[in-house]
Amino acid sequence: MIDTEKISSGGDAARSNQSEKKENEKKKRSRVKQLLAEVKKQVEFWFGDVNLHKDRFMKNVIEQSRDGYVDISVLTSFNRMKKLTTDVKLIARALKNSAIVEVNLQGTHVRRKDPLGESPKDVDNRTVYVELLPKSVTHVWLERVFSKCGNVVYVSIPRYKSTGHPKGFAFVEFETEEQAQKAIEMLNNPPEDAPKKPGIFPKTCKKKTIHFEAIQDTQGNIFIHTVKRLLVYITSKNEEQLDSEKKDDSVLKAKRKRKKKLKERLKIGEEVIPLRVLSKKEWLNLKQEYLTLQKHCMAHLKQSVAQINQKSVKYDIMQTKENENTSCKDTAKKEPPSGPEFASGVIVKISYNQPLPSKRCIKDSLSEMSAVAYVDILDGDKEGYIRFKSPEDAQTVITAQSELQKKYNWNLELLSGDREQRYWQKILVDRQAKLNSPREKKRGTEKLISKAEKIIIARATEASKHIRFDD
């Protein structure tokens, strides 16, 4: 007899395996289909009118290519495409039925179907400025939020070059001006603790809070630290307007009513998105206002620094006249130092069986018995050179060599003859290379601010000195 139970159980197992295979194949096809759609959308965006009018790199690549064809391998080098795929054949397959681009017969190059037209003039009218964004903001998140108001065609998130972190604001371009206006009405919902006026500019410098204040100098003149005002955006006129609004009860009630409506209308899930949204034209006006204020403040700062430098020069001249009692040497300019002059018996070689400590450590240790002019040691080196201010200072250290060897295990040797001459030649070569090396150029604004900071630090140091009186 045939065991029908075993046959039926074996048939069920086979059918279940087939169904699982079909489901897996279906999921795989679905993932591939989704990937092809994402690749197609990304490439069409890169070759689209909106992006090419802003993307200089992509525009230059197309202009320099033959017949407008761009190698698909160029697209695979972009970070966004790397996240999707680097398979050239898969990208060519995704673009097979595209209405914007076309692939060559070999499936290796892609180009636009239609030539690029002139740049539209109503871009600013269709673009909104968004601030108070989270640090983890992405293009996908902004597109998802603002697509409720219309068709989003472009999103720009400015980032810091040094860290790559977003600056806290973005620009969203819509297809029509009406959609942009709708986004301003619906999504403009700043939190209660946000600044009253739009335009978020940096308010810290080197992680220290910056305040706008007047600093009283020692001669009784007020030196306004205008640098700090550069980073404060709200002017006195705006503050007066805000104060008048606070006093007006009707305006306050209207604001509360408007915020209540916005909170009711702007709910994604149960969460209200705290954003500030305004037109790009309004943002450009705020930017121009800020630049004007910055220009005015920098001019005032430059004038103040010039006045202080002039007074300090006069004070130095008077001091020099009193000390030297001469008039011809007071106004003479000091010549730049020519560097260390050759002196015999001042170079000492230091060595150790392990990497030597830092320059500061060696200088502090030897300065207790002699005056050290310079320590020539690189990090990790087992030997180096020390230049003393006089032969007597170098001889003092050599005399105390046994004591230093017991304390630090350093071997000290006074250079002489050809070895000393060669080291002095090295000093001159290193100095000339340092003078010829290109210096980092600062912009006028940065240079002026650094001068002002040095003046403030010098005055703070002078003010903190103790005045000692004779008994």
Tab-separated table of C-alpha atoms in Angstrom:
chain	number	residue	atom	x	y	z
A	1	MET	CA	0.000	0.000	0.000
A	2	ILE	CA	1.032	3.577	-0.649
A	3	ASP	CA	1.266	5.882	2.363
A	4	THR	CA	-1.009	8.737	1.268
A	5	GLU	CA	-0.275	10.809	4.412
A	6	LYS	CA	3.453	11.024	3.523
A	7	ILE	CA	2.645	11.980	-0.052
A	8	SER	CA	0.256	14.744	1.028
A	9	SER	CA	2.728	16.133	3.598
A	10	GLY	CA	5.536	16.117	0.994
A	11	GLY	CA	3.307	17.924	-1.491
A	12	ASP	CA	2.389	20.596	1.060
A	13	ALA	CA	6.075	21.213	1.851
A	14	ALA	CA	6.884	21.576	-1.865
A	15	ARG	CA	3.991	23.994	-2.386
A	16	SER	CA	5.080	26.081	0.638
A	17	ASN	CA	8.668	26.243	-0.677
A	18	GLN	CA	7.415	27.361	-4.068
A	19	SER	CA	5.223	30.039	-2.505
A	20	GLU	CA	8.171	31.311	-0.420
A	21	LYS	CA	10.344	31.474	-3.531
A	22	LYS	CA	7.657	33.407	-5.368
A	23	GLU	CA	7.298	35.862	-2.477
A	24	ASN	CA	11.069	36.377	-2.305
A	25	GLU	CA	11.240	36.924	-6.050
A	26	LYS	CA	8.330	39.347	-5.822
A	27	LYS	CA	10.070	41.322	-3.030
A	28	LYS	CA	13.304	41.333	-5.010
A	29	ARG	CA	11.539	42.649	-8.128
A	30	SER	CA	9.850	45.278	-5.990
A	31	ARG	CA	13.186	46.428	-4.538
A	32	VAL	CA	14.785	46.549	-7.989
A	33	LYS	CA	11.793	48.477	-9.341
A	34	GLN	CA	12.038	50.981	-6.492
A	35	LEU	CA	15.805	51.341	-7.011
A	36	LEU	CA	15.326	51.966	-10.734
A	37	ALA	CA	12.737	54.644	-9.967
A	38	GLU	CA	15.064	56.369	-7.476
A	39	VAL	CA	17.990	56.288	-9.922
A	40	LYS	CA	15.827	57.691	-12.693
A	41	LYS	CA	14.516	60.483	-10.468
A	42	GLN	CA	18.034	61.467	-9.348
A	43	VAL	CA	19.549	61.539	-12.841
A	44	GLU	CA	16.597	63.472	-14.258
A	45	PHE	CA	17.049	66.006	-11.458
A	46	TRP	CA	20.750	66.455	-12.274
A	47	PHE	CA	19.983	66.976	-15.970
A	48	GLY	CA	16.823	69.021	-15.324
A	49	ASP	CA	16.449	72.733	-16.052
A	50	VAL	CA	16.159	73.749	-12.393
A	51	ASN	CA	19.434	72.107	-11.347
A	52	LEU	CA	21.524	73.000	-14.411
A	53	HIS	CA	20.762	76.702	-14.010
A	54	LYS	CA	22.402	76.486	-10.539
A	55	ASP	CA	24.893	73.587	-10.763
A	56	ARG	CA	28.039	75.014	-12.399
A	57	PHE	CA	29.966	71.748	-12.245
A	58	MET	CA	27.311	69.702	-14.051
A	59	LYS	CA	26.777	72.465	-16.588
A	60	ASN	CA	30.515	72.597	-17.390
A	61	VAL	CA	30.681	68.799	-17.723
A	62	ILE	CA	27.856	68.860	-20.291
A	63	GLU	CA	29.369	71.800	-22.214
A	64	GLN	CA	32.794	70.166	-22.389
A	65	SER	CA	31.402	66.779	-23.464
A	66	ARG	CA	30.958	65.634	-27.056
A	67	ASP	CA	27.412	66.137	-28.372
A	68	GLY	CA	26.216	66.655	-24.780
A	69	TYR	CA	26.850	63.012	-23.815
A	70	VAL	CA	28.157	62.503	-20.268
A	71	ASP	CA	29.833	59.272	-19.226
A	72	ILE	CA	27.621	57.426	-16.728
A	73	SER	CA	30.765	56.625	-14.688
A	74	VAL	CA	30.882	60.353	-13.834
A	75	LEU	CA	27.454	60.042	-12.239
A	76	THR	CA	28.566	57.007	-10.211
A	77	SER	CA	31.267	59.187	-8.590
A	78	PHE	CA	28.607	61.402	-6.967
A	79	ASN	CA	27.840	60.647	-3.309
A	80	ARG	CA	24.086	60.347	-3.818
A	81	MET	CA	24.486	57.872	-6.650
A	82	LYS	CA	27.012	55.866	-4.620
A	83	LYS	CA	24.318	55.358	-1.980
A	84	LEU	CA	21.971	53.972	-4.643
A	85	THR	CA	24.201	51.997	-7.034
A	86	THR	CA	27.472	52.112	-8.977
A	87	ASP	CA	26.327	49.670	-11.671
A	88	VAL	CA	26.484	51.474	-15.041
A	89	LYS	CA	24.196	48.919	-16.723
A	90	LEU	CA	21.566	49.333	-14.011
A	91	ILE	CA	21.620	53.122	-14.412
A	92	ALA	CA	21.257	52.802	-18.196
A	93	ARG	CA	18.339	50.434	-17.655
A	94	ALA	CA	16.637	52.902	-15.298
A	95	LEU	CA	16.896	55.717	-17.894
A	96	LYS	CA	15.525	53.639	-20.766
A	97	ASN	CA	12.060	55.272	-20.741
A	98	SER	CA	13.039	58.713	-19.437
A	99	ALA	CA	11.335	61.785	-20.894
A	100	ILE	CA	14.237	64.120	-19.991
A	101	VAL	CA	17.424	62.177	-20.846
A	102	GLU	CA	18.471	59.543	-23.358
A	103	VAL	CA	21.163	56.841	-23.307
A	104	ASN	CA	23.447	56.020	-26.246
A	105	LEU	CA	23.321	52.654	-28.020
A	106	GLN	CA	26.247	51.266	-26.027
A	107	GLY	CA	24.532	52.179	-22.730
A	108	THR	CA	27.590	54.040	-21.425
A	109	HIS	CA	26.688	57.729	-21.903
A	110	VAL	CA	23.642	59.887	-21.191
A	111	ARG	CA	22.504	63.343	-22.344
A	112	ARG	CA	19.538	65.715	-22.292
A	113	LYS	CA	16.920	65.305	-24.983
A	114	ASP	CA	16.165	69.037	-25.252
A	115	PRO	CA	18.670	71.926	-25.148
A	116	LEU	CA	18.858	74.037	-21.989
A	117	GLY	CA	16.906	77.284	-22.218
A	118	GLU	CA	17.536	80.638	-20.569
A	119	SER	CA	17.458	80.990	-16.822
A	120	PRO	CA	13.969	81.969	-15.536
A	121	LYS	CA	13.618	85.396	-13.918
A	122	ASP	CA	10.914	84.557	-11.366
A	123	VAL	CA	13.037	82.162	-9.265
A	124	ASP	CA	13.124	84.467	-6.216
A	125	ASN	CA	9.333	84.844	-6.313
A	126	ARG	CA	8.938	81.049	-6.252
A	127	THR	CA	11.527	80.487	-3.490
A	128	VAL	CA	11.061	80.669	0.272
A	129	TYR	CA	13.651	81.066	3.017
A	130	VAL	CA	13.381	78.653	5.967
A	131	GLU	CA	15.207	78.961	9.295
A	132	LEU	CA	15.221	77.386	12.780
A	133	LEU	CA	15.959	74.029	11.166
A	134	PRO	CA	17.269	71.049	13.167
A	135	LYS	CA	20.903	69.969	12.802
A	136	SER	CA	19.850	66.674	11.243
A	137	VAL	CA	17.866	68.345	8.440
A	138	THR	CA	17.945	66.629	5.024
A	139	HIS	CA	16.670	67.367	1.530
A	140	VAL	CA	14.155	64.525	1.822
A	141	TRP	CA	12.739	65.921	5.089
A	142	LEU	CA	12.324	69.424	3.668
A	143	GLU	CA	10.762	68.085	0.476
A	144	ARG	CA	8.300	65.974	2.485
A	145	VAL	CA	7.271	68.911	4.713
A	146	PHE	CA	6.929	71.535	1.956
A	147	SER	CA	5.383	69.251	-0.660
A	148	LYS	CA	2.099	69.632	1.263
A	149	CYS	CA	1.980	73.186	-0.114
A	150	GLY	CA	2.930	72.408	-3.715
A	151	ASN	CA	5.435	70.826	-6.068
A	152	VAL	CA	8.978	71.325	-4.693
A	153	VAL	CA	11.474	71.540	-7.566
A	154	TYR	CA	14.697	72.451	-5.706
A	155	VAL	CA	16.045	72.423	-2.131
A	156	SER	CA	19.285	74.096	-1.038
A	157	ILE	CA	20.824	73.552	2.434
A	158	PRO	CA	23.935	75.757	2.952
A	159	ARG	CA	26.665	74.059	5.005
A	160	TYR	CA	29.888	75.087	6.718
A	161	LYS	CA	32.971	74.209	4.653
A	162	SER	CA	35.048	73.231	7.687
A	163	THR	CA	32.606	70.780	9.321
A	164	GLY	CA	29.938	70.092	6.698
A	165	HIS	CA	27.189	70.800	9.237
A	166	PRO	CA	24.103	72.716	8.031
A	167	LYS	CA	23.970	76.414	8.916
A	168	GLY	CA	20.407	76.207	10.242
A	169	PHE	CA	18.553	77.635	7.239
A	170	ALA	CA	17.594	76.540	3.733
A	171	PHE	CA	15.917	77.650	0.502
A	172	VAL	CA	12.974	75.788	-1.045
A	173	GLU	CA	11.938	76.514	-4.633
A	174	PHE	CA	8.375	75.749	-5.792
A	175	GLU	CA	6.919	75.322	-9.241
A	176	THR	CA	4.661	78.395	-8.974
A	177	GLU	CA	4.595	81.619	-6.998
A	178	GLU	CA	1.204	80.736	-5.498
A	179	GLN	CA	2.628	77.564	-3.960
A	180	ALA	CA	5.446	79.546	-2.348
A	181	GLN	CA	2.940	82.004	-0.875
A	182	LYS	CA	0.877	79.110	0.453
A	183	ALA	CA	3.974	77.698	2.193
A	184	ILE	CA	4.589	81.065	3.881
A	185	GLU	CA	1.022	81.175	5.159
A	186	MET	CA	0.868	77.559	6.316
A	187	LEU	CA	4.373	76.745	7.578
A	188	ASN	CA	5.464	80.025	9.170
A	189	ASN	CA	5.152	79.008	12.809
A	190	PRO	CA	8.211	80.067	14.877
A	191	PRO	CA	8.343	78.972	18.547
A	192	GLU	CA	7.797	81.400	21.409
A	193	ASP	CA	11.492	81.525	22.393
A	194	ALA	CA	12.707	82.281	18.833
A	195	PRO	CA	14.151	85.722	17.984
A	196	LYS	CA	11.410	88.198	17.198
A	197	LYS	CA	12.940	89.244	13.898
A	198	PRO	CA	13.955	86.805	11.107
A	199	GLY	CA	17.535	86.538	9.962
A	200	ILE	CA	19.601	84.175	12.100
A	201	PHE	CA	23.239	85.276	12.026
A	202	PRO	CA	26.135	83.959	14.183
A	203	LYS	CA	25.960	85.286	17.736
A	204	THR	CA	29.089	83.611	19.119
A	205	CYS	CA	32.783	83.872	18.414
A	206	LYS	CA	35.051	80.968	19.386
A	207	LYS	CA	32.261	79.526	21.580
A	208	LYS	CA	32.137	82.731	23.674
A	209	THR	CA	29.034	84.890	23.940
A	210	ILE	CA	29.450	88.259	22.282
A	211	HIS	CA	27.917	91.363	23.836
A	212	PHE	CA	27.641	94.853	22.455
A	213	GLU	CA	29.132	97.217	24.982
A	214	ALA	CA	31.287	100.315	25.339
A	215	ILE	CA	34.737	99.858	26.859
A	216	GLN	CA	36.258	102.760	28.811
A	217	ASP	CA	39.977	103.151	28.173
A	218	THR	CA	42.556	104.452	30.625
A	219	GLN	CA	42.569	107.976	29.200
A	220	GLY	CA	38.842	108.428	29.635
A	221	ASN	CA	37.908	107.943	25.994
A	222	ILE	CA	35.156	105.496	25.060
A	223	PHE	CA	36.262	102.854	22.599
A	224	ILE	CA	33.170	101.147	21.203
A	225	HIS	CA	33.835	97.538	20.508
A	226	THR	CA	32.031	97.586	17.221
A	227	VAL	CA	33.164	94.094	16.297
A	228	LYS	CA	30.661	92.664	18.713
A	229	ARG	CA	27.877	94.664	17.176
A	230	LEU	CA	28.524	93.035	13.813
A	231	LEU	CA	26.918	89.891	15.103
A	232	VAL	CA	23.859	91.544	16.640
A	233	TYR	CA	21.119	91.952	14.098
A	234	ILE	CA	18.275	93.803	15.794
A	235	THR	CA	18.760	97.566	15.559
A	236	SER	CA	17.381	100.139	17.952
A	237	LYS	CA	14.661	101.073	15.501
A	238	ASN	CA	13.410	97.493	15.334
A	239	GLU	CA	13.470	97.253	19.118
A	240	GLU	CA	11.303	100.353	19.379
A	241	GLN	CA	8.833	98.834	16.948
A	242	LEU	CA	8.746	95.600	18.941
A	243	ASP	CA	8.180	97.547	22.166
A	244	SER	CA	5.286	99.414	20.592
A	245	GLU	CA	3.793	96.099	19.457
A	246	LYS	CA	4.029	94.704	22.949
A	247	LYS	CA	2.197	97.707	24.323
A	248	ASP	CA	-0.578	97.413	21.792
A	249	ASP	CA	-3.049	94.823	23.110
A	250	SER	CA	-4.886	94.535	19.834
A	251	VAL	CA	-1.753	93.527	17.982
A	252	LEU	CA	-0.934	90.923	20.620
A	253	LYS	CA	-4.397	89.420	20.389
A	254	ALA	CA	-4.169	89.243	16.617
A	255	LYS	CA	-0.806	87.470	16.885
A	256	ARG	CA	-2.155	84.924	19.362
A	257	LYS	CA	-5.151	84.249	17.143
A	258	ARG	CA	-2.964	83.801	14.073
A	259	LYS	CA	-0.591	81.434	15.893
A	260	LYS	CA	-3.527	79.394	17.133
A	261	LYS	CA	-4.844	78.988	13.604
A	262	LEU	CA	-1.425	78.047	12.312
A	263	LYS	CA	-0.979	75.394	14.997
A	264	GLU	CA	-4.344	73.923	14.109
A	265	ARG	CA	-3.588	73.865	10.390
A	266	LEU	CA	0.048	72.758	10.627
A	267	LYS	CA	0.044	69.365	12.271
A	268	ILE	CA	1.964	66.409	10.968
A	269	GLY	CA	0.870	63.537	13.130
A	270	GLU	CA	0.457	65.296	16.481
A	271	GLU	CA	3.613	67.393	16.130
A	272	VAL	CA	3.710	71.083	15.155
A	273	ILE	CA	6.859	71.925	13.132
A	274	PRO	CA	8.458	75.089	14.569
A	275	LEU	CA	9.789	76.847	11.474
A	276	ARG	CA	10.073	80.408	10.291
A	277	VAL	CA	9.259	80.798	6.595
A	278	LEU	CA	9.378	83.991	4.531
A	279	SER	CA	9.881	84.912	0.897
A	280	LYS	CA	13.380	85.019	-0.525
A	281	LYS	CA	12.892	88.643	-1.563
A	282	GLU	CA	12.208	89.586	2.046
A	283	TRP	CA	15.303	87.631	3.103
A	284	LEU	CA	17.407	89.490	0.515
A	285	ASN	CA	16.237	92.793	1.980
A	286	LEU	CA	17.222	91.617	5.466
A	287	LYS	CA	20.606	90.512	4.121
A	288	GLN	CA	21.210	93.926	2.538
A	289	GLU	CA	20.229	95.601	5.804
A	290	TYR	CA	22.721	93.424	7.686
A	291	LEU	CA	25.527	94.153	5.186
A	292	THR	CA	24.873	97.881	5.477
A	293	LEU	CA	25.038	97.645	9.259
A	294	GLN	CA	28.243	95.609	9.007
A	295	LYS	CA	29.837	98.171	6.687
A	296	HIS	CA	28.900	101.018	9.022
A	297	CYS	CA	30.244	99.164	12.076
A	298	MET	CA	33.513	98.243	10.369
A	299	ALA	CA	34.068	101.852	9.301
A	300	HIS	CA	33.463	103.016	12.868
A	301	LEU	CA	35.790	100.321	14.222
A	302	LYS	CA	38.539	101.273	11.757
A	303	GLN	CA	38.265	104.918	12.823
A	304	SER	CA	38.410	103.979	16.507
A	305	VAL	CA	41.469	101.731	16.066
A	306	ALA	CA	43.244	104.476	14.085
A	307	GLN	CA	42.580	106.991	16.859
A	308	ILE	CA	43.899	104.619	19.530
A	309	ASN	CA	47.008	103.787	17.478
A	310	GLN	CA	47.648	107.495	16.934
A	311	LYS	CA	47.395	108.208	20.661
A	312	SER	CA	49.654	105.270	21.531
A	313	VAL	CA	52.248	106.474	18.982
A	314	LYS	CA	52.198	109.961	20.488
A	315	TYR	CA	52.572	108.500	23.959
A	316	ASP	CA	55.527	106.358	22.855
A	317	ILE	CA	57.226	109.368	21.246
A	318	MET	CA	56.830	111.406	24.426
A	319	GLN	CA	58.259	108.576	26.522
A	320	THR	CA	61.219	108.233	24.159
A	321	LYS	CA	61.913	111.967	24.290
A	322	GLU	CA	61.932	111.964	28.059
A	323	ASN	CA	64.282	108.979	28.256
A	324	GLU	CA	66.757	109.814	25.483
A	325	ASN	CA	66.371	113.643	25.278
A	326	THR	CA	66.821	113.513	21.522
A	327	SER	CA	64.480	114.495	18.719
A	328	CYS	CA	66.099	112.827	15.741
A	329	LYS	CA	65.909	109.251	17.016
A	330	ASP	CA	62.284	109.447	18.100
A	331	THR	CA	60.729	109.327	14.642
A	332	ALA	CA	63.270	106.923	13.127
A	333	LYS	CA	61.818	103.616	12.108
A	334	LYS	CA	63.231	100.466	13.609
A	335	GLU	CA	64.880	98.195	11.095
A	336	PRO	CA	63.644	94.613	11.011
A	337	PRO	CA	65.878	92.221	12.959
A	338	SER	CA	68.459	90.486	10.787
A	339	GLY	CA	68.290	87.309	12.836
A	340	PRO	CA	70.756	85.771	15.302
A	341	GLU	CA	74.379	86.807	14.727
A	342	PHE	CA	77.186	84.280	14.865
A	343	ALA	CA	78.637	83.757	18.334
A	344	SER	CA	81.086	81.037	19.209
A	345	GLY	CA	80.449	78.676	22.104
A	346	VAL	CA	76.673	79.123	22.521
A	347	ILE	CA	75.341	75.966	20.781
A	348	VAL	CA	74.841	72.846	22.907
A	349	LYS	CA	73.756	69.490	21.500
A	350	ILE	CA	71.277	67.539	23.652
A	351	SER	CA	70.593	63.808	23.215
A	352	TYR	CA	68.654	61.081	24.995
A	353	ASN	CA	68.066	57.346	24.473
A	354	GLN	CA	64.324	58.044	24.209
A	355	PRO	CA	62.294	60.804	22.510
A	356	LEU	CA	63.057	64.140	24.166
A	357	PRO	CA	60.338	66.100	25.989
A	358	SER	CA	58.770	69.244	24.553
A	359	LYS	CA	60.654	72.462	23.820
A	360	ARG	CA	58.911	74.231	26.679
A	361	CYS	CA	59.883	71.544	29.182
A	362	ILE	CA	63.588	71.636	28.206
A	363	LYS	CA	63.694	75.429	28.144
A	364	ASP	CA	62.082	75.716	31.579
A	365	SER	CA	64.447	73.130	33.040
A	366	LEU	CA	67.640	74.784	31.719
A	367	SER	CA	66.471	78.366	32.281
A	368	GLU	CA	66.825	77.798	36.023
A	369	MET	CA	70.636	78.006	35.652
A	370	SER	CA	71.209	79.785	32.303
A	371	ALA	CA	69.442	82.070	29.826
A	372	VAL	CA	68.152	80.012	26.866
A	373	ALA	CA	67.636	81.807	23.540
A	374	TYR	CA	66.128	79.014	21.419
A	375	VAL	CA	65.449	75.267	21.524
A	376	ASP	CA	65.640	73.445	18.170
A	377	ILE	CA	63.878	70.103	18.720
A	378	LEU	CA	61.140	68.342	16.757
A	379	ASP	CA	58.515	66.152	18.391
A	380	GLY	CA	59.719	62.564	18.705
A	381	ASP	CA	63.428	63.342	18.096
A	382	LYS	CA	66.097	61.828	20.330
A	383	GLU	CA	68.537	64.700	19.804
A	384	GLY	CA	68.372	68.434	19.258
A	385	TYR	CA	70.201	71.728	19.736
A	386	ILE	CA	69.971	74.519	22.289
A	387	ARG	CA	71.216	78.071	21.644
A	388	PHE	CA	72.121	80.077	24.735
A	389	LYS	CA	72.335	83.861	24.967
A	390	SER	CA	76.039	83.943	25.817
A	391	PRO	CA	79.042	81.571	25.963
A	392	GLU	CA	79.032	81.906	29.749
A	393	ASP	CA	75.460	80.577	29.916
A	394	ALA	CA	76.367	77.575	27.727
A	395	GLN	CA	79.479	76.863	29.827
A	396	THR	CA	77.414	76.956	33.023
A	397	VAL	CA	75.152	74.198	31.674
A	398	ILE	CA	78.124	72.119	30.489
A	399	THR	CA	79.706	72.468	33.947
A	400	ALA	CA	76.476	71.163	35.533
A	401	GLN	CA	76.228	68.317	33.009
A	402	SER	CA	76.736	65.538	35.597
A	403	GLU	CA	73.969	66.978	37.755
A	404	LEU	CA	71.586	67.249	34.790
A	405	GLN	CA	72.428	63.733	33.660
A	406	LYS	CA	71.510	62.325	37.042
A	407	LYS	CA	68.255	64.274	37.083
A	408	TYR	CA	67.081	63.945	33.454
A	409	ASN	CA	69.523	61.436	31.825
A	410	TRP	CA	70.341	64.046	29.147
A	411	ASN	CA	73.702	64.034	27.362
A	412	LEU	CA	74.988	67.572	26.674
A	413	GLU	CA	77.837	68.510	24.315
A	414	LEU	CA	79.180	71.970	23.420
A	415	LEU	CA	79.637	72.358	19.640
A	416	SER	CA	82.848	73.784	18.208
A	417	GLY	CA	84.786	73.965	14.959
A	418	ASP	CA	83.191	72.688	11.749
A	419	ARG	CA	80.156	71.244	13.542
A	420	GLU	CA	79.377	74.656	15.007
A	421	GLN	CA	79.845	76.362	11.620
A	422	ARG	CA	77.510	73.867	9.909
A	423	TYR	CA	74.805	74.408	12.505
A	424	TRP	CA	74.998	78.194	12.096
A	425	GLN	CA	74.586	77.711	8.355
A	426	LYS	CA	71.469	75.633	9.114
A	427	ILE	CA	70.111	78.502	11.259
A	428	LEU	CA	70.486	80.974	8.365
A	429	VAL	CA	68.910	78.571	5.839
A	430	ASP	CA	65.926	77.856	8.124
A	431	ARG	CA	65.413	81.576	8.743
A	432	GLN	CA	65.465	82.403	5.027
A	433	ALA	CA	63.017	79.573	4.285
A	434	LYS	CA	60.691	80.897	6.978
A	435	LEU	CA	60.829	84.432	5.551
A	436	ASN	CA	60.166	83.177	2.017
A	437	SER	CA	57.275	80.911	2.983
A	438	PRO	CA	53.872	82.332	1.939
A	439	ARG	CA	51.910	83.775	4.817
A	440	GLU	CA	48.210	83.277	5.246
A	441	LYS	CA	46.532	86.455	4.073
A	442	LYS	CA	43.649	87.759	6.115
A	443	ARG	CA	40.716	89.641	4.680
A	444	GLY	CA	40.333	93.297	5.602
A	445	THR	CA	37.503	92.536	8.004
A	446	GLU	CA	39.376	89.718	9.773
A	447	LYS	CA	42.546	91.812	9.993
A	448	LEU	CA	40.684	94.739	11.519
A	449	ILE	CA	38.877	92.525	14.021
A	450	SER	CA	42.166	90.875	15.105
A	451	LYS	CA	43.684	94.328	15.696
A	452	ALA	CA	40.712	95.332	17.840
A	453	GLU	CA	40.924	92.092	19.831
A	454	LYS	CA	44.648	92.665	20.495
A	455	ILE	CA	43.918	96.182	21.763
A	456	ILE	CA	41.204	94.896	24.106
A	457	ILE	CA	43.433	92.090	25.431
A	458	ALA	CA	46.310	94.528	25.983
A	459	ARG	CA	44.052	96.924	27.878
A	460	ALA	CA	42.555	94.166	29.966
A	461	THR	CA	46.073	92.967	30.865
A	462	GLU	CA	47.124	96.505	31.736
A	463	ALA	CA	44.038	97.026	33.891
A	464	SER	CA	44.594	93.781	35.791
A	465	LYS	CA	48.135	94.690	36.870
A	466	HIS	CA	48.635	95.352	40.567
A	467	ILE	CA	49.808	98.822	41.556
A	468	ARG	CA	52.339	98.616	44.402
A	469	PHE	CA	53.045	101.631	46.544
A	470	ASP	CA	56.184	102.225	48.617
A	471	ASP	CA	55.774	101.788	52.348
